Every structure is written in C-alpha cells, then in structure tokens.
C-alpha cells in the first residue's frame, strides 16, 4: 500500500462520496455527513499520474517564504545553528565576519575536516557536532539535512550533497532516517521532475 497526499479525492474514495443515504449504517441526517464537505468533480476524467501534483505557483510561494534573508549577525547565528554546516555565501559574508569578530563562528577547512573540498561555516558552539558530521555520524548528518530541508523546500539528493559537501550516499542514508521519523517525504513534486525529490512534510502540507 502506497499512501500519498492528494489535492482532490482519490478515485478509490468516489464510491463512498457518492453513496446513497441507505448505504450508511448509522442514522445520521444526510446533510450532516462529512462526505458532503468534500468537493468531487463529476463527469471529469481523473488523471491518476497528476492527482497528487502540486501547483507550481504554490511551490514558488512557499519557497519564497522559507528562503532565509538574515539582516543581523544574531539572525545568521541562529540560522547556522539550525543548519549545523553550510557552504560560505557571499551575501552573508559581512554578517559572518561580525560573528567571527565576536568569536561566535567557526570555519572548517579541508585540513581540519578530512579533505572536504571547500570551507564550511558553523557556529562556535556547534563545532563538535559539525566535525561529527564530517566523520560520518548518522545522527549528526540527519540534523544537518533536517535544517537544510527547512530552508530549501523541494530538493534532491545531489542538491543537498552540494550544499553540505557530504557524499550522495551519506545524504541518502540521512534522508532515510528522516523519512522513518516522518519528517521528510520523497516523490516527484515539481512538473517534469524525473529524479526523486525530497521535501519536509510540513512544507509539503503548506504547498497543498
């Protein structure tokens, strides 16, 4: 059984939604039945491949709402704490420099992190966890992916690997942990998507 959230009633529910009053075993009045609150398009063919498709405008709207735009060093600090590690970004550089001057940030270099191909940002108090991520700790990796999913919306394994410098294999394993916890869902959500996509459950609910 494969369960998915759909934007309209599944064809499997049509029999219940269109049932005659005598089909129900209780004595509730017809106008009080919850099935009356569900809109069902009649006489329109149902495309099973797109019944769970998201509106591209809804995707763009949610992505715009969750894109972080820190304006203060403290805001960037809180953001980096939720991400654990992330690649440097030019638009955040002035705020990060302020954190560095206050000794509230830590930059991991390839020589310190086992050959990571670029520098990584983290906050000072999360340095130990950041280094655990680079050593392959599954719990720490899941925490990193949880933070990145919160600000990226719909994404792929390769995109997460690029943002965190983790290997695709470790990213896939971490996403499996988040899926088991019910935090992340996989599927094909954007129009024309061919690769498996991932999204945080609460963000998918907002898009729906």
CSV table of C-alpha atoms in Angstrom, one decimal:
chain,number,residue,atom,x,y,z
A,1,UNK,CA,0.0,0.0,0.0
A,2,UNK,CA,1.4,3.3,-1.1
A,3,UNK,CA,-0.2,6.3,0.7
A,4,UNK,CA,0.1,9.9,-0.7
A,5,UNK,CA,-1.4,13.2,0.0
A,6,UNK,CA,-3.7,14.3,-2.9
A,7,UNK,CA,-5.2,17.6,-3.9
A,8,UNK,CA,-8.6,16.1,-4.7
A,9,UNK,CA,-10.4,12.9,-3.7
A,10,UNK,CA,-8.7,9.7,-4.9
A,11,UNK,CA,-10.7,7.6,-7.3
A,12,UNK,CA,-10.7,5.0,-4.5
A,13,UNK,CA,-12.9,7.2,-2.4
A,14,UNK,CA,-15.6,8.0,-5.1
A,15,UNK,CA,-17.7,5.0,-4.1
A,16,UNK,CA,-18.0,6.4,-0.6
A,17,UNK,CA,-18.5,10.0,-1.5
A,18,UNK,CA,-21.3,9.2,-4.0
A,19,UNK,CA,-23.0,6.5,-1.9
A,20,UNK,CA,-26.8,6.6,-1.4
A,21,UNK,CA,-28.1,7.5,2.1
A,22,UNK,CA,-29.2,3.9,2.7
A,23,UNK,CA,-25.6,2.7,2.2
A,24,UNK,CA,-24.7,4.1,5.6
A,25,UNK,CA,-25.3,2.0,8.7
A,26,UNK,CA,-25.9,4.9,11.1
A,27,UNK,CA,-29.0,7.1,11.4
A,28,UNK,CA,-27.2,10.5,10.9
A,29,UNK,CA,-29.0,13.0,8.7
A,30,UNK,CA,-27.7,13.3,5.1
A,31,UNK,CA,-26.9,17.0,5.4
A,32,UNK,CA,-24.7,16.3,8.4
A,33,UNK,CA,-22.5,13.7,6.8
A,34,UNK,CA,-18.8,14.7,6.5
A,35,UNK,CA,-18.8,13.4,2.9
A,36,UNK,CA,-20.9,16.4,1.9
A,37,UNK,CA,-17.9,18.7,2.7
A,38,UNK,CA,-15.7,17.1,0.1
A,39,UNK,CA,-15.9,18.5,-3.4
A,40,UNK,CA,-15.9,15.9,-6.1
A,41,UNK,CA,-15.7,16.8,-9.8
A,42,UNK,CA,-18.3,14.8,-11.6
A,43,UNK,CA,-18.0,13.8,-15.2
A,44,UNK,CA,-14.4,14.8,-15.5
A,45,UNK,CA,-11.7,12.2,-16.2
A,46,UNK,CA,-9.2,11.7,-13.4
A,47,UNK,CA,-5.5,11.7,-14.4
A,48,UNK,CA,-4.0,9.3,-11.9
A,49,UNK,CA,-0.5,10.5,-12.7
A,50,UNK,CA,-1.2,14.0,-11.7
A,51,UNK,CA,-3.8,13.7,-8.9
A,52,UNK,CA,-1.2,14.5,-6.3
A,53,UNK,CA,0.6,17.2,-8.4
A,54,UNK,CA,1.3,20.5,-6.8
A,55,UNK,CA,0.5,23.9,-8.2
A,56,UNK,CA,3.8,25.4,-9.4
A,57,UNK,CA,2.7,28.8,-8.0
A,58,UNK,CA,2.2,27.2,-4.6
A,59,UNK,CA,5.6,25.7,-4.8
A,60,UNK,CA,7.2,29.1,-5.7
A,61,UNK,CA,5.2,30.9,-2.9
A,62,UNK,CA,6.3,28.5,-0.2
A,63,UNK,CA,9.9,28.6,-1.4
A,64,UNK,CA,9.8,32.4,-1.3
A,65,UNK,CA,8.5,32.3,2.2
A,66,UNK,CA,11.2,30.0,3.6
A,67,UNK,CA,14.2,31.5,1.8
A,68,UNK,CA,16.3,32.9,4.7
A,69,UNK,CA,17.3,36.5,4.5
A,70,UNK,CA,19.2,37.3,7.7
A,71,UNK,CA,19.8,41.0,8.3
A,72,UNK,CA,21.5,40.8,11.7
A,73,UNK,CA,24.5,38.8,12.9
A,74,UNK,CA,22.4,37.2,15.6
A,75,UNK,CA,19.9,36.0,12.9
A,76,UNK,CA,22.6,34.4,10.9
A,77,UNK,CA,23.9,32.8,14.1
A,78,UNK,CA,20.5,31.2,14.7
A,79,UNK,CA,20.3,30.1,11.1
A,80,UNK,CA,23.7,28.5,11.1
A,81,UNK,CA,22.9,26.7,14.3
A,82,UNK,CA,19.9,25.1,12.7
A,83,UNK,CA,22.0,24.1,9.6
A,84,UNK,CA,25.0,22.9,11.6
A,85,UNK,CA,27.2,23.2,8.5
A,86,UNK,CA,26.8,25.1,5.2
A,87,UNK,CA,28.9,26.4,2.3
A,88,UNK,CA,30.0,30.1,2.5
A,89,UNK,CA,27.7,32.6,0.9
A,90,UNK,CA,28.8,36.0,-0.4
A,91,UNK,CA,25.6,37.8,0.6
A,92,UNK,CA,26.1,36.5,4.2
A,93,UNK,CA,29.8,37.3,4.4
A,94,UNK,CA,29.5,40.7,6.2
A,95,UNK,CA,27.3,39.2,8.9
A,96,UNK,CA,29.6,36.1,9.2
A,97,UNK,CA,32.6,38.4,9.6
A,98,UNK,CA,30.9,40.1,12.5
A,99,UNK,CA,30.3,36.7,14.1
A,100,UNK,CA,34.0,35.9,13.6
A,101,UNK,CA,35.0,39.1,15.3
A,102,UNK,CA,32.9,38.1,18.3
A,103,UNK,CA,34.2,34.5,18.3
A,104,UNK,CA,30.8,33.1,17.7
A,105,UNK,CA,31.6,31.2,14.5
A,106,UNK,CA,34.0,28.5,13.3
A,107,UNK,CA,35.2,27.9,9.8
A,108,UNK,CA,36.1,24.3,9.0
A,109,UNK,CA,38.9,23.9,6.4
A,110,UNK,CA,39.9,20.9,4.4
A,111,UNK,CA,43.0,20.3,6.5
A,112,UNK,CA,40.8,20.1,9.6
A,113,UNK,CA,37.8,18.2,8.2
A,114,UNK,CA,39.3,15.3,6.4
A,115,UNK,CA,39.5,16.6,2.9
A,116,UNK,CA,36.3,18.5,2.4
A,117,UNK,CA,36.6,20.3,-1.0
A,118,UNK,CA,35.7,23.7,0.4
A,119,UNK,CA,35.4,25.7,3.6
A,120,UNK,CA,32.3,25.2,5.7
A,121,UNK,CA,30.6,27.6,8.1
A,122,UNK,CA,29.3,26.7,11.5
A,123,UNK,CA,28.7,28.4,14.8
A,124,UNK,CA,31.3,28.0,17.6
A,125,UNK,CA,29.1,26.0,20.0
A,126,UNK,CA,28.2,23.5,17.2
A,127,UNK,CA,31.8,22.8,16.1
A,128,UNK,CA,31.9,19.4,17.7
A,129,UNK,CA,28.7,18.3,16.0
A,130,UNK,CA,29.9,19.8,12.7
A,131,UNK,CA,33.1,17.7,12.9
A,132,UNK,CA,31.0,14.6,13.8
A,133,UNK,CA,29.0,15.2,10.5
A,134,UNK,CA,32.2,15.2,8.5
A,135,UNK,CA,33.3,11.9,10.3
A,136,UNK,CA,30.0,10.2,9.2
A,137,UNK,CA,28.0,10.3,12.4
A,138,UNK,CA,24.4,9.4,11.3
A,139,UNK,CA,22.6,11.3,13.9
A,140,UNK,CA,24.6,14.5,13.2
A,141,UNK,CA,24.1,14.1,9.4
A,142,UNK,CA,20.3,13.8,9.9
A,143,UNK,CA,20.4,17.0,11.9
A,144,UNK,CA,22.2,18.8,9.1
A,145,UNK,CA,19.7,17.5,6.5
A,146,UNK,CA,16.7,18.5,8.7
A,147,UNK,CA,18.0,22.0,8.8
A,148,UNK,CA,18.7,22.3,5.1
A,149,UNK,CA,15.3,20.8,4.2
A,150,UNK,CA,13.6,23.6,6.2
A,151,UNK,CA,15.1,26.3,4.0
A,152,UNK,CA,15.3,24.6,0.6
A,153,UNK,CA,11.8,23.2,0.2
A,154,UNK,CA,11.7,20.6,-2.6
A,155,UNK,CA,15.2,19.4,-3.4
A,156,UNK,CA,17.2,16.3,-4.4
A,157,UNK,CA,20.0,14.2,-3.0
A,158,UNK,CA,22.5,15.8,-5.3
A,159,UNK,CA,21.5,19.4,-4.4
A,160,UNK,CA,21.7,18.5,-0.7
A,161,UNK,CA,25.1,16.9,-1.2
A,162,UNK,CA,26.3,20.1,-2.9
A,163,UNK,CA,25.0,22.3,-0.1
A,164,UNK,CA,26.6,20.2,2.7
A,165,UNK,CA,29.7,18.7,0.8
A,166,UNK,CA,28.5,15.3,2.0
A,167,UNK,CA,28.6,12.4,-0.4
A,168,UNK,CA,25.3,11.4,-2.0
A,169,UNK,CA,25.4,8.1,-0.3
A,170,UNK,CA,25.5,9.7,3.2
A,171,UNK,CA,22.8,12.2,2.2
A,172,UNK,CA,20.6,9.3,1.0
A,173,UNK,CA,21.1,7.4,4.3
A,174,UNK,CA,20.4,10.5,6.4
A,175,UNK,CA,17.2,11.2,4.4
A,176,UNK,CA,16.1,7.6,5.0
A,177,UNK,CA,16.4,8.3,8.7
A,178,UNK,CA,14.3,11.5,8.4
A,179,UNK,CA,11.7,9.6,6.3
A,180,UNK,CA,11.5,6.9,9.0
A,181,UNK,CA,10.9,9.7,11.6
A,182,UNK,CA,8.1,11.1,9.4
A,183,UNK,CA,9.9,14.4,8.9
A,184,UNK,CA,10.7,14.1,5.2
A,185,UNK,CA,8.8,12.7,2.2
A,186,UNK,CA,10.1,11.5,-1.1
A,187,UNK,CA,8.4,11.7,-4.5
A,188,UNK,CA,8.2,13.7,-7.7
A,189,UNK,CA,6.6,17.1,-6.9
A,190,UNK,CA,7.7,19.6,-9.4
A,191,UNK,CA,6.3,19.5,-13.0
A,192,UNK,CA,8.5,17.5,-15.3
A,193,UNK,CA,10.7,16.1,-12.5
A,194,UNK,CA,12.5,12.9,-13.4
A,195,UNK,CA,14.7,12.4,-10.3
A,196,UNK,CA,13.5,11.5,-6.9
A,197,UNK,CA,12.7,14.7,-4.9
A,198,UNK,CA,12.6,15.3,-1.1
A,199,UNK,CA,10.7,17.8,1.0
A,200,UNK,CA,9.9,18.4,4.6
A,201,UNK,CA,6.4,17.1,5.5
A,202,UNK,CA,5.2,20.4,6.9
A,203,UNK,CA,6.3,22.3,3.8
A,204,UNK,CA,4.5,19.9,1.6
A,205,UNK,CA,1.4,20.4,3.6
A,206,UNK,CA,1.7,24.2,3.1
A,207,UNK,CA,2.1,23.7,-0.6
A,208,UNK,CA,-1.1,21.5,-0.7
